[in-house]
Each structure stands twice: as structure tokens, then as C-alpha cells.
Short mmCIF file of C-alpha atoms in Angstrom, two decimals:
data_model
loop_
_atom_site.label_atom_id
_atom_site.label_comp_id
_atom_site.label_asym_id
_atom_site.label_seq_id
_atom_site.Cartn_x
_atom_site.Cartn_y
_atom_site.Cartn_z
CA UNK A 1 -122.43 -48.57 -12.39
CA UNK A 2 -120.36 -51.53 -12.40
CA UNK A 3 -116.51 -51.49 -11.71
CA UNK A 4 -115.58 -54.02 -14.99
CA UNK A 5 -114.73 -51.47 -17.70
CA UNK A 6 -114.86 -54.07 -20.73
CA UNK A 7 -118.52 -55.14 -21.64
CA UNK A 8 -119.66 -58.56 -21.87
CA UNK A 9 -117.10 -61.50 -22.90
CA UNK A 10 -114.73 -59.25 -24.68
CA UNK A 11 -110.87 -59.06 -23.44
CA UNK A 12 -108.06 -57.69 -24.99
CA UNK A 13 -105.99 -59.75 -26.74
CA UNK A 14 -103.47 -60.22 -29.89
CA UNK A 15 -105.03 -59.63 -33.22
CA UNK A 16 -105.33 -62.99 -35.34
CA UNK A 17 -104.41 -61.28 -38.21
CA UNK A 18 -102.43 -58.23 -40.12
CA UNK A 19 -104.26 -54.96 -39.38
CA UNK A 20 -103.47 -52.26 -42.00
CA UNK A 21 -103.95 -49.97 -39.04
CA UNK A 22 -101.15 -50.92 -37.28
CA UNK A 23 -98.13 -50.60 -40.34
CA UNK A 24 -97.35 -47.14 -41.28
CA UNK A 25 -96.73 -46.70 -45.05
CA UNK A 26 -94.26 -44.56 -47.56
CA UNK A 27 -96.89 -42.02 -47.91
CA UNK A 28 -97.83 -40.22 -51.37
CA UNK A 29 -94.09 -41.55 -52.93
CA UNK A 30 -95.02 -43.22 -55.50
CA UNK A 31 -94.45 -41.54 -59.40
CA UNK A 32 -97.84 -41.96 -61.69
CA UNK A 33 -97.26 -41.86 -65.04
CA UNK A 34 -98.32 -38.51 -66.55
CA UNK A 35 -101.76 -37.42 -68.80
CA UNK A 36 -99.66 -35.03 -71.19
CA UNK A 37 -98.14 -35.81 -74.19
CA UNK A 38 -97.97 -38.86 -76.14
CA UNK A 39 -95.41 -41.19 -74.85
CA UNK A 40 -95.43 -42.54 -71.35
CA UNK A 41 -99.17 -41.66 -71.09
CA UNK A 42 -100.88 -43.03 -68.35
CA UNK A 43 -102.98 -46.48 -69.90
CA UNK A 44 -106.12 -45.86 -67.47
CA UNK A 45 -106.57 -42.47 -69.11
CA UNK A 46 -108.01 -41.50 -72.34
CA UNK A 47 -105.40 -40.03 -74.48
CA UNK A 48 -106.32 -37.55 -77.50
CA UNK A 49 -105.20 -37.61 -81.04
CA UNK A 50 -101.51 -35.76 -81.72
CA UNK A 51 -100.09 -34.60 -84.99
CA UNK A 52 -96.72 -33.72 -86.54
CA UNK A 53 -95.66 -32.17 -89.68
CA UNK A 54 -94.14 -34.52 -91.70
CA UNK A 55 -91.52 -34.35 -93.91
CA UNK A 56 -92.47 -33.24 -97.57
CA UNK A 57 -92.66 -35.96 -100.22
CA UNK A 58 -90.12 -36.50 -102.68
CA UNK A 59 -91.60 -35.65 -106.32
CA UNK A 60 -89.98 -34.64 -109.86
CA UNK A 61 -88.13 -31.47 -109.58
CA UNK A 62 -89.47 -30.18 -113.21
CA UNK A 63 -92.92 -30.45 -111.66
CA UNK A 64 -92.43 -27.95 -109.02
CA UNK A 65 -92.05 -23.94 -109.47
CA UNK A 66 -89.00 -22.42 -108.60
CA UNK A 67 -90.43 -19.76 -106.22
CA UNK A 68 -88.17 -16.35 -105.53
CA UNK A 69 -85.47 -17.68 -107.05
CA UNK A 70 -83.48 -14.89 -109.00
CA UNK A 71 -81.21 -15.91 -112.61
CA UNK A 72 -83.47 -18.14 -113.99
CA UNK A 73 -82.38 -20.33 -116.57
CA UNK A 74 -83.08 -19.18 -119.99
CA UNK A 75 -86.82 -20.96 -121.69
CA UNK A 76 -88.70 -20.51 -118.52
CA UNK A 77 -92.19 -19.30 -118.83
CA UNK A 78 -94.79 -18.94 -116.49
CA UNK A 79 -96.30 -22.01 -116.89
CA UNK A 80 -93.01 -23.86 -116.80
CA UNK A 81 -90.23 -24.85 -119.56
CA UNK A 82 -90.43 -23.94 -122.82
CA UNK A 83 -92.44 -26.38 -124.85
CA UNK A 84 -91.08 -25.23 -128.55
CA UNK A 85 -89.25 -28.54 -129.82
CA UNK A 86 -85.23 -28.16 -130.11
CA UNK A 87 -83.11 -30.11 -132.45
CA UNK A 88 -79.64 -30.34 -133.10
CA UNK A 89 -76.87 -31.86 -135.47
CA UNK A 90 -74.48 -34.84 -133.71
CA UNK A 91 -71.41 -35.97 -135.56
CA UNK A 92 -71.61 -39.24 -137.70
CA UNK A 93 -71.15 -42.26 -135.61
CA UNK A 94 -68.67 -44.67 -136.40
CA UNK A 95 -68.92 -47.29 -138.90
CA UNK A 96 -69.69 -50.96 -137.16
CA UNK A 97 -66.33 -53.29 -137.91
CA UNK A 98 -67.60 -56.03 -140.21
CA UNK A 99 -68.37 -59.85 -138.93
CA UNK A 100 -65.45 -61.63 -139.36
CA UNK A 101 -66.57 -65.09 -139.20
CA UNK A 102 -64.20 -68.05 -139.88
CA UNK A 103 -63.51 -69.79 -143.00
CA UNK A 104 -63.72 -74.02 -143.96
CA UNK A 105 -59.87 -73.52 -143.14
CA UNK A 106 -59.81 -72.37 -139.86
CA UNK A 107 -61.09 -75.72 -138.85
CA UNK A 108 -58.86 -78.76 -137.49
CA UNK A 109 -61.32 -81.65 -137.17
CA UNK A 110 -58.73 -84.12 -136.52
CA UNK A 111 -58.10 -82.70 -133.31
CA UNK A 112 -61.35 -83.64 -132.16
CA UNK A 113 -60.76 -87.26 -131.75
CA UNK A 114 -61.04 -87.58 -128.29
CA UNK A 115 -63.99 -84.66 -127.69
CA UNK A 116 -66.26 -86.71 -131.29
CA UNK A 117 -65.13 -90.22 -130.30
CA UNK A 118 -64.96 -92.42 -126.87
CA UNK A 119 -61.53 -92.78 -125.83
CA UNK A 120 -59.66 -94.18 -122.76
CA UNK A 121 -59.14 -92.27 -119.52
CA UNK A 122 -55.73 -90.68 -119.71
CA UNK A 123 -53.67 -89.31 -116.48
CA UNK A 124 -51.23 -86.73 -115.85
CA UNK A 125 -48.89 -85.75 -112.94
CA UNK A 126 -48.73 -81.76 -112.10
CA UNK A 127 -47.00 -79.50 -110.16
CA UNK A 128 -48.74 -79.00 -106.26
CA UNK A 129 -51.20 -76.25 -106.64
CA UNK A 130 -50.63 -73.54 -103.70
CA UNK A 131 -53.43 -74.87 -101.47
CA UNK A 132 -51.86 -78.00 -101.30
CA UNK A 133 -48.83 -76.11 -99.46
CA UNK A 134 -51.11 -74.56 -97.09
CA UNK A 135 -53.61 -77.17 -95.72
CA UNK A 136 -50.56 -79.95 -95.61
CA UNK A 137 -51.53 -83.02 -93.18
CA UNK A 138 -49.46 -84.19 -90.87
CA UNK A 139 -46.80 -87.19 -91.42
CA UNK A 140 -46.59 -90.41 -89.12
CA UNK A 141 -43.24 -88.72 -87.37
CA UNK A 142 -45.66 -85.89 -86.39
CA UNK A 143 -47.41 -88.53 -83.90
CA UNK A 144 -46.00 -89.31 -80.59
CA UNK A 145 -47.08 -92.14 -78.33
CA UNK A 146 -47.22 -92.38 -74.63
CA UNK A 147 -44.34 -93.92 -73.29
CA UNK A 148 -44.74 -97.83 -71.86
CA UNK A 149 -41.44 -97.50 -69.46
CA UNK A 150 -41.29 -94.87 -66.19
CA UNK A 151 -43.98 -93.26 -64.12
CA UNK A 152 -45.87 -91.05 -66.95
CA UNK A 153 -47.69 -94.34 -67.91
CA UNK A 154 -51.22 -93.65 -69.06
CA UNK A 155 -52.84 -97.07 -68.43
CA UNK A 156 -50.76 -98.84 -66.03
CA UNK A 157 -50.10 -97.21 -62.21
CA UNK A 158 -46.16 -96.68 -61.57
CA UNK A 159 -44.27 -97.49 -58.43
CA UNK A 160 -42.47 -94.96 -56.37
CA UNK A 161 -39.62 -93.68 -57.55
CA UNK A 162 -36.20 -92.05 -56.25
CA UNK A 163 -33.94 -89.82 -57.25
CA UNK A 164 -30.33 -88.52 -55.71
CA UNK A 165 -29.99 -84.69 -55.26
CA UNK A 166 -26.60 -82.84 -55.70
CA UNK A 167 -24.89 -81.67 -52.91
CA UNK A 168 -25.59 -78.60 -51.36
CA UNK A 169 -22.70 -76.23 -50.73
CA UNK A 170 -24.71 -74.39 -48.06
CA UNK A 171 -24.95 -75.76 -44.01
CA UNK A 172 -22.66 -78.99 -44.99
CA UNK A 173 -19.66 -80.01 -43.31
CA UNK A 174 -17.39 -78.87 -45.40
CA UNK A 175 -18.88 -75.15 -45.94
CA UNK A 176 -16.15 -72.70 -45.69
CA UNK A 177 -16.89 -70.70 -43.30
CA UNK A 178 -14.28 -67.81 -43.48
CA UNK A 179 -16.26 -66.84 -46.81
CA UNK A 180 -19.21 -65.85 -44.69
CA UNK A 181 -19.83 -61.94 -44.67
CA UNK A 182 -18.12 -59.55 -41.94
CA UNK A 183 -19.08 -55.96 -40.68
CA UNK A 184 -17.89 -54.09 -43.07
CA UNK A 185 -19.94 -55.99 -45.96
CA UNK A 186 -23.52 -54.86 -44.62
CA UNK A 187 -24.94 -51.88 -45.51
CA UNK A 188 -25.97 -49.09 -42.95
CA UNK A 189 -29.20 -47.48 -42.69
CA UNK A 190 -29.52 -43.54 -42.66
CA UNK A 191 -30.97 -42.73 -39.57
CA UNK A 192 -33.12 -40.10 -40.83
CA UNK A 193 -35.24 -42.48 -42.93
CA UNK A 194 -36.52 -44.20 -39.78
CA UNK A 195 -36.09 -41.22 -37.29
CA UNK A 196 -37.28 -37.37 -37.17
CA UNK A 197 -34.90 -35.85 -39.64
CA UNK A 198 -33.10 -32.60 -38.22
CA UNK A 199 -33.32 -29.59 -40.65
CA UNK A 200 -30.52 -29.15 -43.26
CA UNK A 201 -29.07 -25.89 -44.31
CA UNK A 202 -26.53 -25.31 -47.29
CA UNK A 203 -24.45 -22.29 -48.18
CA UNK A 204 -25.12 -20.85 -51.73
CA UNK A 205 -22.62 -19.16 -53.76
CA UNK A 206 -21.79 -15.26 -53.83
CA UNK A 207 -24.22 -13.54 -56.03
CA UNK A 208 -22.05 -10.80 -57.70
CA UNK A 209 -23.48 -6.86 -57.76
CA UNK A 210 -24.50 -5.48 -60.81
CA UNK A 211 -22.29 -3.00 -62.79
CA UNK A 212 -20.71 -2.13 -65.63
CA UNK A 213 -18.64 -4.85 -66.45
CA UNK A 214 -17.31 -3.67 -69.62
CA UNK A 215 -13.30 -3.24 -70.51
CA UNK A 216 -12.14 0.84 -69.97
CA UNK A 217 -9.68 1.85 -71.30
CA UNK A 218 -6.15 2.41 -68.83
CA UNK A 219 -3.70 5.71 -69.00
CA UNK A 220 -1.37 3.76 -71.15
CA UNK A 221 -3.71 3.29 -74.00
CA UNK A 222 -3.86 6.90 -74.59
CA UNK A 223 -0.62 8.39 -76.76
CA UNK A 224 -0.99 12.45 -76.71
CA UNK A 225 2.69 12.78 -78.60
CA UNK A 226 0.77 11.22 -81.81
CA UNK A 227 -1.61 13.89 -81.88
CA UNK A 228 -1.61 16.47 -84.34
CA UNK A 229 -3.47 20.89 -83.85
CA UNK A 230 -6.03 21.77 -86.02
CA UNK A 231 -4.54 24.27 -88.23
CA UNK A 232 -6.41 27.04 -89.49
CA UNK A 233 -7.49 27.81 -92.80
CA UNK A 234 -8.78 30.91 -94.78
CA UNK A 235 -11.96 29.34 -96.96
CA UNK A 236 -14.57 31.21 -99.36
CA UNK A 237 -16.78 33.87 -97.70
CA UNK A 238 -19.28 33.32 -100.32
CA UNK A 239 -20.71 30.03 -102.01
CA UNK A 240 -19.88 28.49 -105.30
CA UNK A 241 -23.53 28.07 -105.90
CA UNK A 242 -24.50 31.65 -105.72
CA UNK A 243 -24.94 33.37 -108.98
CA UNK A 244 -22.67 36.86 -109.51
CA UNK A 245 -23.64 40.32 -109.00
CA UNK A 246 -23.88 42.11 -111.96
CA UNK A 247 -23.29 45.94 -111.64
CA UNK A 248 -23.35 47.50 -114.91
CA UNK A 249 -26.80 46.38 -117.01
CA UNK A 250 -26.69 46.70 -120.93
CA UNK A 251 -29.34 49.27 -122.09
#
């Protein structure tokens, strides 16, 4: 046996091309379209015929039979409306008004000199209509040309210009300096917004008890020397209402 383990001229070596071998896939991910139903069916697959119940055709609505339906109107047969002819009487209609054409006199054929007969072109001046208010053009003074003087020149480049600033009452020489602020003009900053705050306690109010706070009456509002005894009185033993005993009865 011979100590080379690969036979003949083969030797390992890269792969000249893509081996599908070596790449591992996403594995059964992908969706197929599905073979029930009719929409989204899957193209590759035969697909049988569906049906639907449509909608029911509009007809006449004398032509059709009116089914349990209770109250009927009155004429109705079996086989449908009554078929016996009906008449009836309608009021006379009104007389037409008569044709009132015009007479030799309503006529004015001398006005019709200009309408039979050529005639000149006349012109006349009018009031401005309304649209003529609305869509109004602009006038010459509505136009402004570019200025020919300064450095806003359209056509022509300017040369440098200079101006001279005011004078600036702040870090001159002659800034008054006993206007500047002193200590008492800046504001301090609570130290708990930028420290640990300590707690804070506060001291509530005295919550009265409950009772009866209504007014009693004192020993002076009482006057016992303005009092008056019950006297006593004899009254009826027996009531008004009762009737009388009667003793002796009338044979």
C-alpha cells in the first residue's frame, strides 16, 4: 500500500467557482401563493370555475306578485289587477286666451331707418362697466427704474463705499462710569435650585372640635314673674253631640 493518500495528479485546492454546497440557504421561508379560492390563486395551478349569487334584476313592479303580503289594495285578483276599464269625470279645463296679434297701427316704420337703410357708423361714450374696475392696468407711475447713481447699479460695477457710524456710548472715553451696576443691583440665586434642598415643614391652623354651636339661651332670658297658673275649670261631663235619654216613651 502506498503512503500518498490522494490518487493520481489530484491535490486539493480552491474551487474555481461558486459551489451551492458550500452557502447555506433561508430554508422552506418562502410564502407560495395559495390553490383555494379565487383571488391570489397560484398561476401554475389549474383553478376551477366559482359562482356567486347575484343581485336580482330590476323589472316593473306591476309584473311581479306581491307574495305574503297582508291588506292588499282593493282590485287585486289572482292573476293580477283588475282588468275592468275605469272612467271618471275631470272638471272643464280652462278656456285658451285668444291670439292677440298686432294691428297696421302698432307699427312705426320710420324708426327703421337705420336697421332698412345703410347708414354711417355712429359712437357713443358710456359709463365703465364693473370689469373694467377690476382687471385695471397699471399706469406709467406704477413703473420704477433702476437707479443710474450709487452702488445698486444693475449694469455698471460700483466703487467702494464708506459710511460714518454714530458714536457708541458704551467702552468710550467719556462713558460714565459711576452708572455701572453695584452689589445690590444683581439678583441672588436660591441655593436650593442648584443644591440638595433641605425638607420644609409649615404649621397649619387649629382645626376646631365639633359641637353644638348653636346660641342657648342664658338665666336672664327667662322671666318667671310674667308667668301666669293654670286655673281650673268645671266643663261638661257629657258631649254636646250625644243625643238625650228619653225616659218616659209615648204608648
Amino acid at each position: 500500500m502506498s503512503a500518498n493518500a490522494w490518487v493520481g495528479s489530484w491535490r486539493p485546492h480552491r474551487p474555481r467557482g461558486p459551489i451551492a454546497a458550500l452557502y447555506s440557504g433561508p430554508g422552506p421561508k418562502y410564502g407560495l401563493p395559495t390553490n383555494v379560492g379565487y383571488r391570489l390563486h397560484d398561476p401554475s395551478r389549474g383553478r376551477a370555475p366559482a359562482y356567486s349569487f347575484g343581485v336580482r334584476t330590476g323589472g316593473r313592479q306591476e309584473d311581479r306578485s306581491p307574495g305574503p303580503v297582508y291588506l292588499l289594495p282593493p282590485g287585486t285578483t289572482a292573476k293580477g289587477k283588475d282588468g275592468t276599464p275605469a272612467f271618471s269625470i275631470y272638471s272643464r279645463p280652462r278656456d285658451l286666451p285668444p291670439i292677440r296679434t298686432p294691428g297696421p297701427g302698432c307699427y312705426s316704420p320710420e324708426r327703421a331707418g337705420r336697421l332698412a337703410f345703410p347708414s354711417a357708423p355712429a359712437c357713443s361714450l358710456r359709463s365703465r362697466t364693473r370689469q373694467g374696475i377690476i382687471y385695471q392696468t397699471p399706469g406709467p407711475a406704477a413703473y420704477r427704474l433702476p437707479p443710474m447713481l450709487g452702488p445698486r447699479v444693475v449694469s455698471k460695477s460700483s466703487a467702494p463705499n464708506y459710511s460714518i457710524p454714530g458714536r457708541s456710548n458704551v467702552g468710550a472715553f467719556y462713558e460714565d462710569l459711576c452708572k455701572t451696576p453695584g452689589p445690590c443691583r444683581y439678583r441672588v440665586v436660591d441655593a436650593d435650585v442648584y443644591k440638595r434642598r433641605a425638607p420644609q415643614y409649615s404649621m397649619l391652623a387649629r382645626n376646631p372640635l365639633p359641637g353644638d354651636t348653636t346660641t342657648k339661651p342664658g338665666p336672664g332670658a327667662y322671666s318667671p314673674e310674667q308667668g301666669r297658673q293654670r286655673g281650673l275649670t268645671f266643663g261638661i261631663r257629657h258631649s254636646d253631640y250625644l243625643a238625650p235619654l228619653i225616659v218616659d216613651v209615648p204608648d
